[in-house]
Short mmCIF file of C-alpha atoms in Angstrom, two decimals:
data_model
loop_
_atom_site.label_atom_id
_atom_site.label_comp_id
_atom_site.label_asym_id
_atom_site.label_seq_id
_atom_site.Cartn_x
_atom_site.Cartn_y
_atom_site.Cartn_z
CA MET A 544 -99.09 131.30 -264.31
CA GLY A 545 -101.35 128.56 -263.14
CA PHE A 546 -103.96 128.35 -260.47
CA GLY A 547 -101.59 126.36 -258.23
CA GLU A 548 -99.09 129.19 -258.11
CA VAL A 549 -101.78 131.79 -257.32
CA ALA A 550 -103.23 129.53 -254.62
CA SER A 551 -99.85 129.03 -252.97
CA HIS A 552 -99.20 132.81 -253.07
CA LEU A 553 -102.65 133.41 -251.57
CA ILE A 554 -102.04 130.84 -248.81
CA LEU A 555 -98.63 132.39 -248.01
CA PHE A 556 -100.19 135.89 -247.97
CA ILE A 557 -102.99 134.79 -245.61
CA ALA A 558 -100.46 133.04 -243.36
CA ALA A 559 -98.27 136.17 -243.28
CA VAL A 560 -101.29 138.36 -242.40
CA ILE A 561 -102.33 135.96 -239.61
CA ILE A 562 -98.79 135.85 -238.18
CA ALA A 563 -98.45 139.65 -238.40
CA SER A 564 -101.82 140.26 -236.72
CA SER A 565 -100.98 137.74 -233.98
CA ALA A 566 -97.63 139.44 -233.37
CA SER A 567 -99.25 142.88 -233.24
CA ALA A 568 -101.93 141.62 -230.83
CA ILE A 569 -99.25 140.18 -228.54
CA MET A 570 -97.30 143.45 -228.68
CA PHE A 571 -100.45 145.47 -227.98
CA VAL A 572 -101.31 143.38 -224.90
CA THR A 573 -97.72 143.57 -223.66
CA VAL A 574 -97.60 147.36 -224.05
CA GLN A 575 -100.96 147.67 -222.26
CA LYS A 576 -99.69 145.57 -219.32
CA ILE A 577 -96.50 147.63 -219.10
CA SER A 578 -98.52 150.84 -219.21
CA ILE A 579 -100.84 149.71 -216.42
CA GLU A 580 -97.90 148.56 -214.26
CA ALA A 581 -96.09 151.88 -214.82
CA GLY A 582 -99.21 153.78 -213.76
CA GLU A 583 -99.59 151.71 -210.59
CA GLN A 584 -95.90 152.10 -209.73
CA GLY A 585 -96.21 155.84 -210.33
CA GLU A 586 -99.05 156.09 -207.82
CA VAL A 587 -97.07 154.13 -205.22
CA LEU A 588 -94.02 156.30 -205.80
CA LYS A 589 -96.13 159.47 -205.57
CA LYS A 590 -97.55 158.33 -202.23
CA MET A 591 -94.10 157.36 -200.97
CA ILE A 592 -92.54 160.68 -201.93
CA GLY A 593 -95.49 162.67 -200.57
CA THR A 594 -95.61 160.88 -197.22
CA ASP A 595 -93.61 162.53 -194.45
CA PHE A 596 -94.20 163.24 -190.80
CA SER A 597 -92.48 164.50 -187.69
CA ILE A 598 -92.70 163.48 -184.06
CA ILE A 599 -93.02 166.83 -182.32
CA ASN A 600 -92.70 165.88 -178.64
CA ASP A 601 -90.01 167.37 -176.42
CA PRO A 602 -87.58 164.43 -176.00
CA ALA A 603 -86.81 165.46 -172.41
CA ASN A 604 -90.47 165.67 -171.39
CA VAL A 605 -92.63 162.95 -172.97
CA ILE A 606 -95.90 162.59 -171.06
CA TYR A 607 -96.72 159.19 -169.59
CA ASN A 608 -100.38 158.70 -168.69
CA SER A 609 -100.31 156.18 -165.84
CA THR A 610 -104.10 155.77 -165.92
CA LEU A 611 -103.98 154.61 -169.57
CA GLY A 612 -100.54 153.00 -169.28
CA ALA A 613 -99.45 154.86 -172.39
CA TYR A 614 -96.97 157.40 -173.62
CA ILE A 615 -98.53 160.37 -175.39
CA ILE A 616 -96.80 161.04 -178.71
CA TYR A 617 -97.66 163.89 -181.07
CA ILE A 618 -97.23 163.26 -184.78
CA LYS A 619 -97.49 165.97 -187.44
CA ASN A 620 -98.04 165.31 -191.14
CA THR A 621 -95.36 167.34 -192.94
CA GLY A 622 -95.89 165.70 -196.34
CA THR A 623 -98.40 166.21 -199.12
CA GLU A 624 -100.30 162.91 -198.72
CA GLU A 625 -102.83 161.93 -196.06
CA ILE A 626 -101.50 159.46 -193.45
CA LEU A 627 -103.82 156.79 -192.07
CA LEU A 628 -103.31 156.06 -188.37
CA THR A 629 -104.56 152.49 -188.05
CA ASN A 630 -102.87 149.31 -186.87
CA ASN A 631 -102.78 148.16 -190.52
CA THR A 632 -101.03 151.27 -191.85
CA LEU A 633 -98.74 152.31 -188.99
CA THR A 634 -96.27 150.27 -186.96
CA ILE A 635 -94.84 151.52 -183.68
CA ILE A 636 -91.74 149.94 -182.19
CA LEU A 637 -90.69 150.90 -178.67
CA ASN A 638 -87.26 149.67 -177.55
CA GLY A 639 -87.30 146.91 -180.17
CA GLN A 640 -90.82 145.66 -179.44
CA VAL A 641 -93.88 146.28 -181.60
CA VAL A 642 -96.46 147.92 -179.34
CA ASN A 643 -100.16 148.69 -179.58
CA PHE A 644 -101.38 152.22 -179.96
CA GLN A 645 -104.50 154.26 -180.45
CA SER A 646 -104.94 157.63 -182.05
CA ASP A 647 -107.36 160.48 -181.59
CA LYS A 648 -107.79 160.57 -185.40
CA VAL A 649 -108.16 157.95 -188.10
CA ALA A 650 -106.14 160.00 -190.60
CA ILE A 651 -104.16 163.22 -190.66
CA LYS A 652 -104.11 165.53 -193.64
CA PRO A 653 -101.04 167.58 -194.55
CA GLY A 654 -100.29 170.09 -191.81
CA GLU A 655 -102.48 168.39 -189.20
CA THR A 656 -101.33 166.89 -185.90
CA ALA A 657 -102.61 163.78 -184.12
CA THR A 658 -102.10 162.30 -180.68
CA LEU A 659 -100.90 158.71 -180.42
CA TYR A 660 -101.34 156.74 -177.22
CA VAL A 661 -98.48 154.23 -177.23
CA TYR A 662 -99.24 151.47 -174.73
CA SER A 663 -96.30 150.34 -172.65
CA SER A 664 -95.20 150.10 -169.07
CA ARG A 665 -93.19 153.09 -167.89
CA ILE A 666 -89.56 152.94 -169.05
CA ASN A 667 -86.71 153.95 -166.75
CA GLY A 668 -83.90 155.57 -168.69
CA ASP A 669 -83.70 156.29 -172.37
CA ALA A 670 -86.31 154.99 -174.80
CA ASN A 671 -86.19 154.52 -178.55
CA LEU A 672 -89.43 154.90 -180.50
CA ILE A 673 -89.69 154.05 -184.20
CA VAL A 674 -92.79 154.87 -186.26
CA VAL A 675 -93.12 153.25 -189.71
CA THR A 676 -95.87 153.99 -192.24
CA ASP A 677 -97.37 151.53 -194.72
CA VAL A 678 -95.21 152.97 -197.54
CA GLY A 679 -92.00 152.51 -195.56
CA VAL A 680 -91.39 156.04 -194.29
CA LYS A 681 -89.68 155.67 -190.89
CA LYS A 682 -88.91 158.13 -188.11
CA THR A 683 -86.89 157.44 -184.98
CA PHE A 684 -87.46 159.36 -181.75
CA LYS A 685 -85.25 159.00 -178.69
CA PHE A 686 -86.61 160.26 -175.41
CA ALA A 687 -86.11 160.07 -171.69
CA GLY A 688 -88.52 157.51 -170.28
#
């Protein structure tokens, strides 16, 4: 066995170690990315599942405040997650039109109720109100305008 054969075996061994370590590094990074993505998706799913609310107005007797030019809608958090009541996290659609609103609270914790002032001119006849949260939870409320 000559030095040439030992050198070629040594070079092949070093090359195999480099390739194996590169492959394991790539696999490690890939597994880390998948783990982080799964954690983030889990948090989003947790928030989505835990977000629920009810519109607790009497459909036959929704109050219209003519001074404000707004319908008064009561929303109750029936889920396990806090719901933010801002224009960035809540969308209100009245008879197919996105409308502005204000709330008496910035957020409602589970079990709490908030008042929404939905700005619109007074509607004659039936009205259809849709409230959509930032995680896609949607409630429809039909009432007599």
